[in-house]
Coordinates of C-alpha atoms in Angstrom, one line a residue:
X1 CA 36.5 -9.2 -34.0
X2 CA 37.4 -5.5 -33.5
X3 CA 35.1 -4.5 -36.6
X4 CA 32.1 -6.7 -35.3
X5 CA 32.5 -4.9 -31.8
X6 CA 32.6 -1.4 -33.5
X7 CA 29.1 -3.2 -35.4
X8 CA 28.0 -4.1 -32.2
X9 CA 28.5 -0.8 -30.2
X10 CA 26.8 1.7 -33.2
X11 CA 23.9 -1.0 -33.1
X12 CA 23.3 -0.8 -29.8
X13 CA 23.8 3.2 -29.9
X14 CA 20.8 3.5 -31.8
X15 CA 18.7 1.1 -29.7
X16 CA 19.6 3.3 -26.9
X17 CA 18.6 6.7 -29.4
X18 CA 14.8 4.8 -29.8
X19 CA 13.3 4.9 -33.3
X20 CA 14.0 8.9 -34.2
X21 CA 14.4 12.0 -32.5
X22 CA 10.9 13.4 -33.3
X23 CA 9.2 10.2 -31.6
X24 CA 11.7 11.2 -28.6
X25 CA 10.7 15.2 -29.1
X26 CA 7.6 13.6 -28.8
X27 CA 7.9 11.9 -25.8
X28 CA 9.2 15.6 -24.1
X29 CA 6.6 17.3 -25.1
X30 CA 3.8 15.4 -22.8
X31 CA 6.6 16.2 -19.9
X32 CA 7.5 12.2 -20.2
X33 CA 10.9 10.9 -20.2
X34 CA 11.9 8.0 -22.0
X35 CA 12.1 4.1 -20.9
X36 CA 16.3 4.3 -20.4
X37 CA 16.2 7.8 -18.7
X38 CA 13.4 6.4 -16.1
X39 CA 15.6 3.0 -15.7
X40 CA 18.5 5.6 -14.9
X41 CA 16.6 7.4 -12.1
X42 CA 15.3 4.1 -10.6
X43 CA 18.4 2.2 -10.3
X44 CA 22.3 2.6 -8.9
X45 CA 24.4 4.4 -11.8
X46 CA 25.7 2.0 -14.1
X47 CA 24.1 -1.0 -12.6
X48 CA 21.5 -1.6 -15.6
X49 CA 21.5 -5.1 -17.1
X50 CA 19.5 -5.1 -20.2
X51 CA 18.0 -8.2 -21.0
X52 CA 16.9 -8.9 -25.0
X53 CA 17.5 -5.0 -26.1
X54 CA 18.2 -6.4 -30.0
X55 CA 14.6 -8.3 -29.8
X56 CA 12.4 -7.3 -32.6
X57 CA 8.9 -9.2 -33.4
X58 CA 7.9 -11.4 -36.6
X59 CA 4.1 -10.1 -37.1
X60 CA 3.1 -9.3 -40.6
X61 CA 0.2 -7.5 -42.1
X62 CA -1.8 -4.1 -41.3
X63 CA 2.0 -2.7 -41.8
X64 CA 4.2 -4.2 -38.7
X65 CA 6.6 -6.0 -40.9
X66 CA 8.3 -2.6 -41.8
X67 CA 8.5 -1.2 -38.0
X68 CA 10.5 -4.0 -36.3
X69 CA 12.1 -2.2 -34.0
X70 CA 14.9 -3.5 -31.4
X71 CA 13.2 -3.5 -28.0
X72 CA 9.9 -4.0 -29.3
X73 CA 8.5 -1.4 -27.1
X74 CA 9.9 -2.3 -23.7
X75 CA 13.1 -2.3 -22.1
X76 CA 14.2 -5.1 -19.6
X77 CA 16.5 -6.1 -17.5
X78 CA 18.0 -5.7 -13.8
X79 CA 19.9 -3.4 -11.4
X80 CA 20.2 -2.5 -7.8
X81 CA 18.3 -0.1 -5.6
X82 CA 21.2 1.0 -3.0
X83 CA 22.8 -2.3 -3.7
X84 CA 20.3 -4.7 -3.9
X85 CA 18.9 -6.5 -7.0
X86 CA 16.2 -4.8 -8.6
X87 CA 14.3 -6.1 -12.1
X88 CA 12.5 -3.8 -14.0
X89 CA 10.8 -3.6 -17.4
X90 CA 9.5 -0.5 -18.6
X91 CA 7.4 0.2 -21.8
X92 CA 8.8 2.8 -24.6
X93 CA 5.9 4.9 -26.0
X94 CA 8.2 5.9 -28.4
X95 CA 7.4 1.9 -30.2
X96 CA 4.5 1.3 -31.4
X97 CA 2.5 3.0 -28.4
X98 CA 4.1 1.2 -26.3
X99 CA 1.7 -1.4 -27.1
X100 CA 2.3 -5.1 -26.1
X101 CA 2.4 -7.7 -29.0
X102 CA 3.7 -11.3 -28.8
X103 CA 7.5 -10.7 -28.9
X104 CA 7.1 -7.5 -26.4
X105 CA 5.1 -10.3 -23.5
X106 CA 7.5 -12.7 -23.9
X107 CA 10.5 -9.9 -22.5
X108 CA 8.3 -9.3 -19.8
X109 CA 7.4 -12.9 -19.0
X110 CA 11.4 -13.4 -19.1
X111 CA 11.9 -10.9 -16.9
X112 CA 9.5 -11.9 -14.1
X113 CA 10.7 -15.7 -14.3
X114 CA 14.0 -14.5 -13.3
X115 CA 12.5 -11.8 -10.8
X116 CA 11.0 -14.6 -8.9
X117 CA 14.0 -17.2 -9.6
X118 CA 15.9 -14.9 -8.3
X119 CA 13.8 -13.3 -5.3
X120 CA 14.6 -10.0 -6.0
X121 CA 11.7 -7.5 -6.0
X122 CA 10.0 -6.3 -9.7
X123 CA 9.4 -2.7 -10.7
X124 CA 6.9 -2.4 -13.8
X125 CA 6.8 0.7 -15.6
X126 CA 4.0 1.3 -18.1
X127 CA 3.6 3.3 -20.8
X128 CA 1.8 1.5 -23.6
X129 CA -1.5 1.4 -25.7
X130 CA -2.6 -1.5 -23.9
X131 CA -2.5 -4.9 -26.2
X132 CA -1.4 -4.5 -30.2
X133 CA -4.2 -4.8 -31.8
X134 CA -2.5 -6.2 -35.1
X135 CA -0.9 -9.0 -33.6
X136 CA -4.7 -10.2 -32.5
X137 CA -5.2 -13.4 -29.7
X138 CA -1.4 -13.6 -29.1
X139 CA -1.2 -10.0 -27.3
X140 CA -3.8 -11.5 -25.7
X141 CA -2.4 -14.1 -24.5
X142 CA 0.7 -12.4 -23.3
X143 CA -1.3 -10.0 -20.9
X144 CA -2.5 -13.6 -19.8
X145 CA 1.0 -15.0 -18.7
X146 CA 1.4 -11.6 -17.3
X147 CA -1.2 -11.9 -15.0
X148 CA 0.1 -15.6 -14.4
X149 CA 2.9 -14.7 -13.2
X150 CA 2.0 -11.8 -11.3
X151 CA 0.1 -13.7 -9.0
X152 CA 2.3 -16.5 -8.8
X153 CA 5.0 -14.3 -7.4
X154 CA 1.9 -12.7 -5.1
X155 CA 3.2 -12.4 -1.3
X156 CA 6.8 -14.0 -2.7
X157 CA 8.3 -10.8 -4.2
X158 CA 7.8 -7.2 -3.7
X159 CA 5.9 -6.4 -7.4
X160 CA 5.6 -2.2 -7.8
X161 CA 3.9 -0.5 -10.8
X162 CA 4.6 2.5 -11.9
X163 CA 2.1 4.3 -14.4
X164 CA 3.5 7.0 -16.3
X165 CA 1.5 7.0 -19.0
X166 CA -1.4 5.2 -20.5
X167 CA -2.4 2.3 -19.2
X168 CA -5.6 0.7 -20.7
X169 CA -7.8 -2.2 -21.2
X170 CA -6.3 -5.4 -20.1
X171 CA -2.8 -4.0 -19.1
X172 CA -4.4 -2.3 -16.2
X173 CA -5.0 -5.6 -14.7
X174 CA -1.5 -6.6 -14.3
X175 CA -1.3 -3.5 -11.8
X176 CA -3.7 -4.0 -10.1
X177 CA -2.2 -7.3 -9.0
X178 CA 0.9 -6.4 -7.6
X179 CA 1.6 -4.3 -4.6
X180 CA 1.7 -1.1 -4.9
X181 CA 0.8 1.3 -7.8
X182 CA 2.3 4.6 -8.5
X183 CA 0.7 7.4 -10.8
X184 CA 1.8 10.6 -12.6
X185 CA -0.8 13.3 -12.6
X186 CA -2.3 14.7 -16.2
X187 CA 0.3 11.7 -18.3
X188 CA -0.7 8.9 -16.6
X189 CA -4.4 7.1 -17.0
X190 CA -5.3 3.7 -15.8
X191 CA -9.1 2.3 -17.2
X192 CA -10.6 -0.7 -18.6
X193 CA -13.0 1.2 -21.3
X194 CA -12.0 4.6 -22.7
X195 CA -14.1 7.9 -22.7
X196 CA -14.8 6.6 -26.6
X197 CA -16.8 3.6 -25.6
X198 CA -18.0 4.8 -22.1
X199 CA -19.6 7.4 -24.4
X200 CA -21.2 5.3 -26.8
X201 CA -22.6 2.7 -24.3
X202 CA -23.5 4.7 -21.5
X203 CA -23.7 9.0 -22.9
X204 CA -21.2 10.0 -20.3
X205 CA -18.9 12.2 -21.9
X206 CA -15.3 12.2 -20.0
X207 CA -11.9 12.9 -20.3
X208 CA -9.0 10.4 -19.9
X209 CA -8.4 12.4 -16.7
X210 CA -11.8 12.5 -15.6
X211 CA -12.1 8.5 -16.0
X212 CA -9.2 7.4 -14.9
X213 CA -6.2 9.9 -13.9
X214 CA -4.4 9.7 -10.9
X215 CA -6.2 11.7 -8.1
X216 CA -9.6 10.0 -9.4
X217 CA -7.8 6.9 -8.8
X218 CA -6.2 8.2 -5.6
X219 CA -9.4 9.5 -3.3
X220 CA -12.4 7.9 -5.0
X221 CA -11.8 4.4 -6.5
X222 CA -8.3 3.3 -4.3
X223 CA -6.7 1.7 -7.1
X224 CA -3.5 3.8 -7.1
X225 CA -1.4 4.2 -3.6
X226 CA 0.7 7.0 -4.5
X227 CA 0.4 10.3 -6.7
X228 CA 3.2 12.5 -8.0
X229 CA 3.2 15.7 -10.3
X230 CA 6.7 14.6 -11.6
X231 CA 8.6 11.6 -13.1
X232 CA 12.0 12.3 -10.7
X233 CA 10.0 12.5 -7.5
X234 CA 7.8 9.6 -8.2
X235 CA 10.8 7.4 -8.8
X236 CA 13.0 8.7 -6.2
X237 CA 9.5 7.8 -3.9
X238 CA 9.9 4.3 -5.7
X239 CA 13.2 4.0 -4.3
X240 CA 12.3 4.8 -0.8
X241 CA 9.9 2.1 -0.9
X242 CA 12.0 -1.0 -1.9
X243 CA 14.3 0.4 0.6
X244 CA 11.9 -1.0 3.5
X245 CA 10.6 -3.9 1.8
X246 CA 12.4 -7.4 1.8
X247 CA 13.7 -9.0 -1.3
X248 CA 11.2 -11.6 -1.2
X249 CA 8.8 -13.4 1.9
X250 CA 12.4 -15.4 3.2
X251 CA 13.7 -12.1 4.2
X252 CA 13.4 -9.6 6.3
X253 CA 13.1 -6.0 5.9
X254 CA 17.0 -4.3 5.8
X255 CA 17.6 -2.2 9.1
X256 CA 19.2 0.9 9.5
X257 CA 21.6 2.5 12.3
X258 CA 19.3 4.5 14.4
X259 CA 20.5 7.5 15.7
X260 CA 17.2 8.5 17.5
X261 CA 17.3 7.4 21.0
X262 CA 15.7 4.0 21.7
X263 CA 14.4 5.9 24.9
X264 CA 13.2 9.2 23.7
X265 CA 10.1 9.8 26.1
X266 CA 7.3 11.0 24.2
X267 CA 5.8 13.6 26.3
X268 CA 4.5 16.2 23.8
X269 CA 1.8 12.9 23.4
X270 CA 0.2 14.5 26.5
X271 CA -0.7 17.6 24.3
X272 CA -1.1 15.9 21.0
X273 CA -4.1 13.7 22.2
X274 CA -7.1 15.1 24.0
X275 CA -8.7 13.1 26.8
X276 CA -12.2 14.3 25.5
X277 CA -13.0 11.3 23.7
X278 CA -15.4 13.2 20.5
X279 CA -12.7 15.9 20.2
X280 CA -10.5 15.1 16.7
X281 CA -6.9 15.2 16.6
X282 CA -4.1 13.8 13.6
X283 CA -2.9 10.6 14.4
X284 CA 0.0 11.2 12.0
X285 CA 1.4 13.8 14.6
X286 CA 0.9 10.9 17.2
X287 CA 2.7 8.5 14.7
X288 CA 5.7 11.2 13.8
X289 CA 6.5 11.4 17.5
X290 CA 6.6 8.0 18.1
X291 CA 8.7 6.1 15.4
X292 CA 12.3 7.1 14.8
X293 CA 13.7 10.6 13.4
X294 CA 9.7 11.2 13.3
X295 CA 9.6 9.9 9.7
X296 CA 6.4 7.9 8.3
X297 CA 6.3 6.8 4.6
X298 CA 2.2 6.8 4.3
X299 CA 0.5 4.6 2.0
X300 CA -3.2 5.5 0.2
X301 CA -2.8 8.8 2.4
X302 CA -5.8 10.3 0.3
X303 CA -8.6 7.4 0.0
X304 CA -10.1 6.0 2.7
X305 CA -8.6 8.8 5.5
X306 CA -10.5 7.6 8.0
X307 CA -7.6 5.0 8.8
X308 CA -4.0 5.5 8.0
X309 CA -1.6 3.0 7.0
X310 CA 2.4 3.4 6.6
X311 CA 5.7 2.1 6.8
X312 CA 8.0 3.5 9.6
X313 CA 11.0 2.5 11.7
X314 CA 11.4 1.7 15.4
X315 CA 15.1 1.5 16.5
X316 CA 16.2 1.0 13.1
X317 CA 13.7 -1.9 11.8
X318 CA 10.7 -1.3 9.8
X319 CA 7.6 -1.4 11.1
X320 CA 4.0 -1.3 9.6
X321 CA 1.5 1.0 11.1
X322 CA -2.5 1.2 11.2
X323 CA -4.1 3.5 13.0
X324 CA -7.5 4.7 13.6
X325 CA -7.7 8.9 12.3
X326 CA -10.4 10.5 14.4
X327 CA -9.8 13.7 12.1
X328 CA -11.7 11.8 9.6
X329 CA -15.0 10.8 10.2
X330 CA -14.1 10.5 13.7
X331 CA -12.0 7.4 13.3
X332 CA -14.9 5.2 12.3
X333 CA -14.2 1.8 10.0
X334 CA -16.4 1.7 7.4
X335 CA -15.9 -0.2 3.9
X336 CA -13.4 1.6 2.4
X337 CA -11.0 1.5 5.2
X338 CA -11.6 -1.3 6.0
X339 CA -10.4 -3.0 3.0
X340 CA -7.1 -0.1 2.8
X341 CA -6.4 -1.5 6.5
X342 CA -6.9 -5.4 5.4
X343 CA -4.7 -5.4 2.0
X344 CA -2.0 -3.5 4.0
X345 CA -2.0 -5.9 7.1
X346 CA -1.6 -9.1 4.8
X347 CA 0.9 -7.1 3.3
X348 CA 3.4 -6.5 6.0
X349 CA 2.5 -10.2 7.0
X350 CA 3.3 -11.5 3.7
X351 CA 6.7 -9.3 3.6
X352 CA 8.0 -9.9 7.4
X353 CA 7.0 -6.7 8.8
X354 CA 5.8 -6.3 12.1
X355 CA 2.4 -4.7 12.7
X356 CA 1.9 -1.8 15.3
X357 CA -1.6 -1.1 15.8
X358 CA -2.9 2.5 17.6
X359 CA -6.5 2.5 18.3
X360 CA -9.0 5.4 18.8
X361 CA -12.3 3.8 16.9
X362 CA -15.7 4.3 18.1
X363 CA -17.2 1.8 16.0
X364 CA -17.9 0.9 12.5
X365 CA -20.0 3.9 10.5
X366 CA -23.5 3.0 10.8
X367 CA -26.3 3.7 7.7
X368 CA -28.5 2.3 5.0
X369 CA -25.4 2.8 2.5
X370 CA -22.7 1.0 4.0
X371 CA -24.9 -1.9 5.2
X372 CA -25.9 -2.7 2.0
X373 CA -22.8 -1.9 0.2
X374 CA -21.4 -4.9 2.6
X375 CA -20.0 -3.4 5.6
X376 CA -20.6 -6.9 7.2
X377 CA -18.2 -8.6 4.6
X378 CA -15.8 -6.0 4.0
X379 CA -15.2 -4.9 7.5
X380 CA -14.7 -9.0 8.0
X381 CA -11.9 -8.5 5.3
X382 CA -10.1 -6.8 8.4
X383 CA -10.7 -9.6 11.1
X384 CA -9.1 -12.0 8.8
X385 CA -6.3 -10.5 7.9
X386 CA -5.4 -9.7 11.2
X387 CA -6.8 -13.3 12.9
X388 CA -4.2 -14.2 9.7
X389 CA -1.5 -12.9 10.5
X390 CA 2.2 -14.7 12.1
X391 CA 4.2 -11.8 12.2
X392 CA 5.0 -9.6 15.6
X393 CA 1.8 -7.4 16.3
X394 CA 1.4 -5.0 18.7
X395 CA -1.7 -2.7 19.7
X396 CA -1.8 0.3 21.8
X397 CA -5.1 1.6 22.4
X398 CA -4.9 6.0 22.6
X399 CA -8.3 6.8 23.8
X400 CA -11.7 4.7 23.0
X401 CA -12.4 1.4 21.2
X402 CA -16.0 0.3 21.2
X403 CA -18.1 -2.5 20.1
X404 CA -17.0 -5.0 17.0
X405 CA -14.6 -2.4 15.9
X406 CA -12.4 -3.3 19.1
X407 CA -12.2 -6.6 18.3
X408 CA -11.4 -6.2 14.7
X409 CA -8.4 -3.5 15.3
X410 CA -5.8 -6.2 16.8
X411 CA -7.4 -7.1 20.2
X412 CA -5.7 -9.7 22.4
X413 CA -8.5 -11.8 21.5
X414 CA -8.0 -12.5 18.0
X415 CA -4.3 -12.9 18.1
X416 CA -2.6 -9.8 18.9
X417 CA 1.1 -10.5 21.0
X418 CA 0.8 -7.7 23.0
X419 CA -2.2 -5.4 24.1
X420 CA -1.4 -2.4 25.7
X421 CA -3.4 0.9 26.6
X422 CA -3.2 4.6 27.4
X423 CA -4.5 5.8 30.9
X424 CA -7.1 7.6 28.8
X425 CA -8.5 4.2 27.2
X426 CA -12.6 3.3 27.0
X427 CA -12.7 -0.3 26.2
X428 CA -16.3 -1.5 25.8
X429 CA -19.5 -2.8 23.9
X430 CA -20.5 1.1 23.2
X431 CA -20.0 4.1 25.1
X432 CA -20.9 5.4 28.4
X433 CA -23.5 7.6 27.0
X434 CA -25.1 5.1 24.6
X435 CA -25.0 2.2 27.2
X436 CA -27.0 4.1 30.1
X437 CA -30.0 4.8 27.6
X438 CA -30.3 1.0 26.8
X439 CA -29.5 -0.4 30.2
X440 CA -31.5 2.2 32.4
X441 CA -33.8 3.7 29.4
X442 CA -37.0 2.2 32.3
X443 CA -35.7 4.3 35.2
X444 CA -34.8 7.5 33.3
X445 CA -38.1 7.7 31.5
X446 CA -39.7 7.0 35.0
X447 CA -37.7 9.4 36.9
X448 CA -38.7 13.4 38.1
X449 CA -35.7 14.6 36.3
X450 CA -34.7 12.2 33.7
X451 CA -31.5 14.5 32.1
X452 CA -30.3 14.3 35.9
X453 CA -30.9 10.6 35.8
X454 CA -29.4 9.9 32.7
X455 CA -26.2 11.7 33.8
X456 CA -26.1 9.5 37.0
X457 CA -26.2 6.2 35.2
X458 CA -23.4 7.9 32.6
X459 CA -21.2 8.1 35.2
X460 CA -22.6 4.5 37.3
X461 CA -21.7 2.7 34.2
X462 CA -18.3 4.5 33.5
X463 CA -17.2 4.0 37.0
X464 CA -18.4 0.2 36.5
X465 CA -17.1 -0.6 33.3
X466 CA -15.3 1.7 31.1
X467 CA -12.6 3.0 33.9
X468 CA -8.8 2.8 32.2
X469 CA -8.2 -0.6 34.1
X470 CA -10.7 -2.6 33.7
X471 CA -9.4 -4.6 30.2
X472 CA -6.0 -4.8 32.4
X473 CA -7.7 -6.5 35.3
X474 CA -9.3 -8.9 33.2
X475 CA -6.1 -9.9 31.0
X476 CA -7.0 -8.3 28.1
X477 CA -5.4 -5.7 28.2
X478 CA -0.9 -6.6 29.1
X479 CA -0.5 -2.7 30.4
X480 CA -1.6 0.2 31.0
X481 CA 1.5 2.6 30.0
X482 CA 2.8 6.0 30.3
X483 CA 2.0 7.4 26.9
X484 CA 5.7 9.3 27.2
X485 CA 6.6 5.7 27.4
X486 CA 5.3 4.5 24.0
X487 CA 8.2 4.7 21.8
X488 CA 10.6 2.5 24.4
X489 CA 8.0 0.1 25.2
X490 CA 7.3 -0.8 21.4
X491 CA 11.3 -1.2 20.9
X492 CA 11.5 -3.1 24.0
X493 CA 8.1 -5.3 22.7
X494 CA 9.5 -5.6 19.0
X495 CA 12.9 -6.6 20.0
X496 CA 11.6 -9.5 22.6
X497 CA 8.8 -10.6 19.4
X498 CA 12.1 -10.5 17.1
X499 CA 12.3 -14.1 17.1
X500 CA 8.4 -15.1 17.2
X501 CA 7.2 -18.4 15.2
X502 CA 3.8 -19.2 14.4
X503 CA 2.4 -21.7 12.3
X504 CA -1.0 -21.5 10.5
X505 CA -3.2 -25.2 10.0
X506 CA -2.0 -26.8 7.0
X507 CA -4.1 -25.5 3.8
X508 CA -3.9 -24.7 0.2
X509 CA -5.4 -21.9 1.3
X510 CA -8.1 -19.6 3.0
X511 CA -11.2 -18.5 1.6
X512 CA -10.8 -14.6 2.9
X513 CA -14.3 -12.7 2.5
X514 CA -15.2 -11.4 -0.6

């Protein structure tokens, strides 16, 4: 028994060595660690459980029955994340490309069968050729239970993908249905067609980078959530995340002892917000003050700026945030953030994480492009996954909130637990300015001085309609509050909608706009 131990341990030695050391030079040279030394800086030291490392595949012809390598190009297996149960495959370059052939799927498939037995979240990290082009239909049909299971497991498990390297044709599909995507600048590319065949159908002439890097990916097309220049931080970012994400939708996210006062009063929020409604300001800074130890963990922070969208913490518990960024097109929704704002709401929902809403929208962003590119049906994306939503939400509105754009950012009306409001709120169809050149357009054409005029029914209509209180005398607003008062009040709100149930009509499921 001794000897077949000693057999045992020099086998598994080389598995953990990959095929030579030139494949793993290799590897190095493109500033890309390998699939053990990434597992290493994702999980807890020592708490790696490989799953099938002595798996080799059974193809023959074009060559593949002499390279049967142990792993067959990805390692699997589990861990913890600070304790908790982790899985995680992750592709070896260093293996045939990386690329996924019959025997490769099927460690993958095993892997997310016990992810979701197990409800423990999954951590995908690519760096293959996409499917093994040898090994024909069946790669084929491994991407295919790949993408089975990863929506099977949608909204049940926490699913992060981590590109690192290439990540093309078909095998970029399974990313783009989990969660949350991660990307390496310069190694890491994500497309369906290469610069080859965009080339040759089209004549655009590309790079890999160019088509599909990661800040192309990051501020034009929204696939990838988060960008890094280096392996470490991009997995140390990884670990941040599962830290304020549930195991699976039965749980909720883990709390942490807060040290920053419940109570803090907020009153640098006085400085940090002008009253002039069209002048800009960062809602991050607004965010920062508020949440504790002024920490946010932003999500798609560089597409769609015009709304951002992060995880925080209020008195220990995580909390998701959206909030209107009037640095950015003045705040306006249009269709790109509207659909960053909708995937993230139904995120938190799906997940347990209560929703905290800070408004300062003047409308949706009017124009010939985003009406025809569907501003009607994408910003509607928005309404439903908010009217959707069961978890705690809460909505503070900063400054001004006009037109259908109120209503979609988590008004009382379509479901929202608790609607409060800043002293220097404007809640109405449109604004004061706007309003009194469609209401009294007759009268200020008519009058001697129509400027004067127009300024008179500015301020009639303000006075009338668009004063601080009048959503709060009207119930749709619950209070008007101290905006020093911000941070205790959401505590206080959070804590009381702690124990909230709500049940949805019985369905298979909704038919969200398209």
């Amino acid at each position: 028994m001794r000897e077949r131990v000693e057999e045992l341990d020099k086998l598994k030695q080389s598995v953990l060595a990959g095929p030579d050391a030139a494949a793993t030079q290799r590897q190095y040279d493109k500033g890309k660690l390998t699939a053990y030394e990434r597992i290493d800086l994702l999980l807890d030291p020592g708490s790696f459980q490989e799953i099938e490392p002595l798996r080799r595949h059974r193809a023959t012809g074009f060559g593949l029955e002499h390279r049967r390598h142990h792993t067959d190009g990805v390692v699997t297996g589990w861990g913890t994340v600070e304790g908790r149960t982790v899985f995680v495959f992750a592709q070896d370059f260093r293996i045939l490309g990386g690329a996924l052939g019959e025997a490769h799927a099927q460690k993958i498939h095993k892997v997310m069968d016990l992810a979701l037995a197990a409800g423990a979240p999954l951590v995908g990290l690519y760096d293959g050729a996409g499917a093994r082009i040898q090994e024909g239909v069946t790669a084929l049909a491994g991407f295919g239970g790949i993408f089975a299971r990863n929506t099977k497991a949608s909204g049940v498990i926490p699913q992060i993908s981590v590109i690192l390297g290439p990540c093309a044709g078909g095998a970029a599909y399974s990313p783009a249905l989990t969660d949350f995507v991660f990307m390496i600048r310069e190694t890491a590319q994500m497309f369906i067609t290469g610069p080859d065949v965009v080339a040759a159908v089209t004549g655009e002439r590309v790079t890999m980078n160019e088509l599909g890097g990661a800040d192309i990916h990051s501020r034009t097309s929204g696939v990838t959530h988060f960008t890094y220049d280096d392996e470490p931080s991009c997995l140390h970012d990884v670990r941040h995340l599962l830290s304020m994400l549930p195991a699976n939708n039965r749980q909720h996210p883990p709390t942490v002892v807060c040290t920053d006062p419940p109570d803090r009063r907020n009153e640098s929020l006085y400085d940090l917000v002008p009253l002039d409604g069209n002048r800009p300001y960062d809602v991050r800074a607004v965010i920062e003050e508020i949440v504790d130890d002024h920490e946010i963990f932003e999500v798609h922070e560089q597409w769609a700026a015009n709304v951002v969208c992060a995880f925080a913490r209020l008195d220990g518990h995580v909390v998701g945030v959206v909030a209107n960024q009037p640095n950015m097109l003045a705040g306006v929704l249009d269709i790109a953030a509207s659909e960053k704002a909708a995937r993230f709401v139904q995120l938190c929902d799906a997940f347990n994480i209560p929703l905290v809403t800070l408004i300062d929208v003047p409308g949706f962003l009017p124009g010939v492009a985003q009406e025809h590119g569907g501003i009607i049906r994408h910003g509607a994306k928005l309404l439903y996954a908010y009217c959707n939503a069961t978890v705690p939400r809460v909505s503070v509105v900063l400054r001004k909130s006009y037109g259908g754009a109120y209503i979609v950012m988590d008004s009382r009306s379509i479901g929202a637990d608790l609607a409060l409001a800043w002293p220097s709120n404007e809640i109405a169809v449109m604004g004061a300015e706007a309003a009194a050149n469609v209401i009294f357009r007759r009268e200020i054409n008519a009058a001697k001085d129509p400027e004067a005029m127009r300024q008179n029914k500015i301020a009639e209509y303000r006075s009338e309609l668009v004063h601080p209180y009048y959503a709060a005398e009207r119930g749709l607003v619950d209070d008007v509050i101290d905006p020093a008062d911000t941070r205790s009040v959401l505590i206080r709100s959070l804590a009381m909608l702690r124990t909230k149930h709500a049940d949805l009509p019985i369905r298979k499921h909704g038919n969200p706009p398209q």
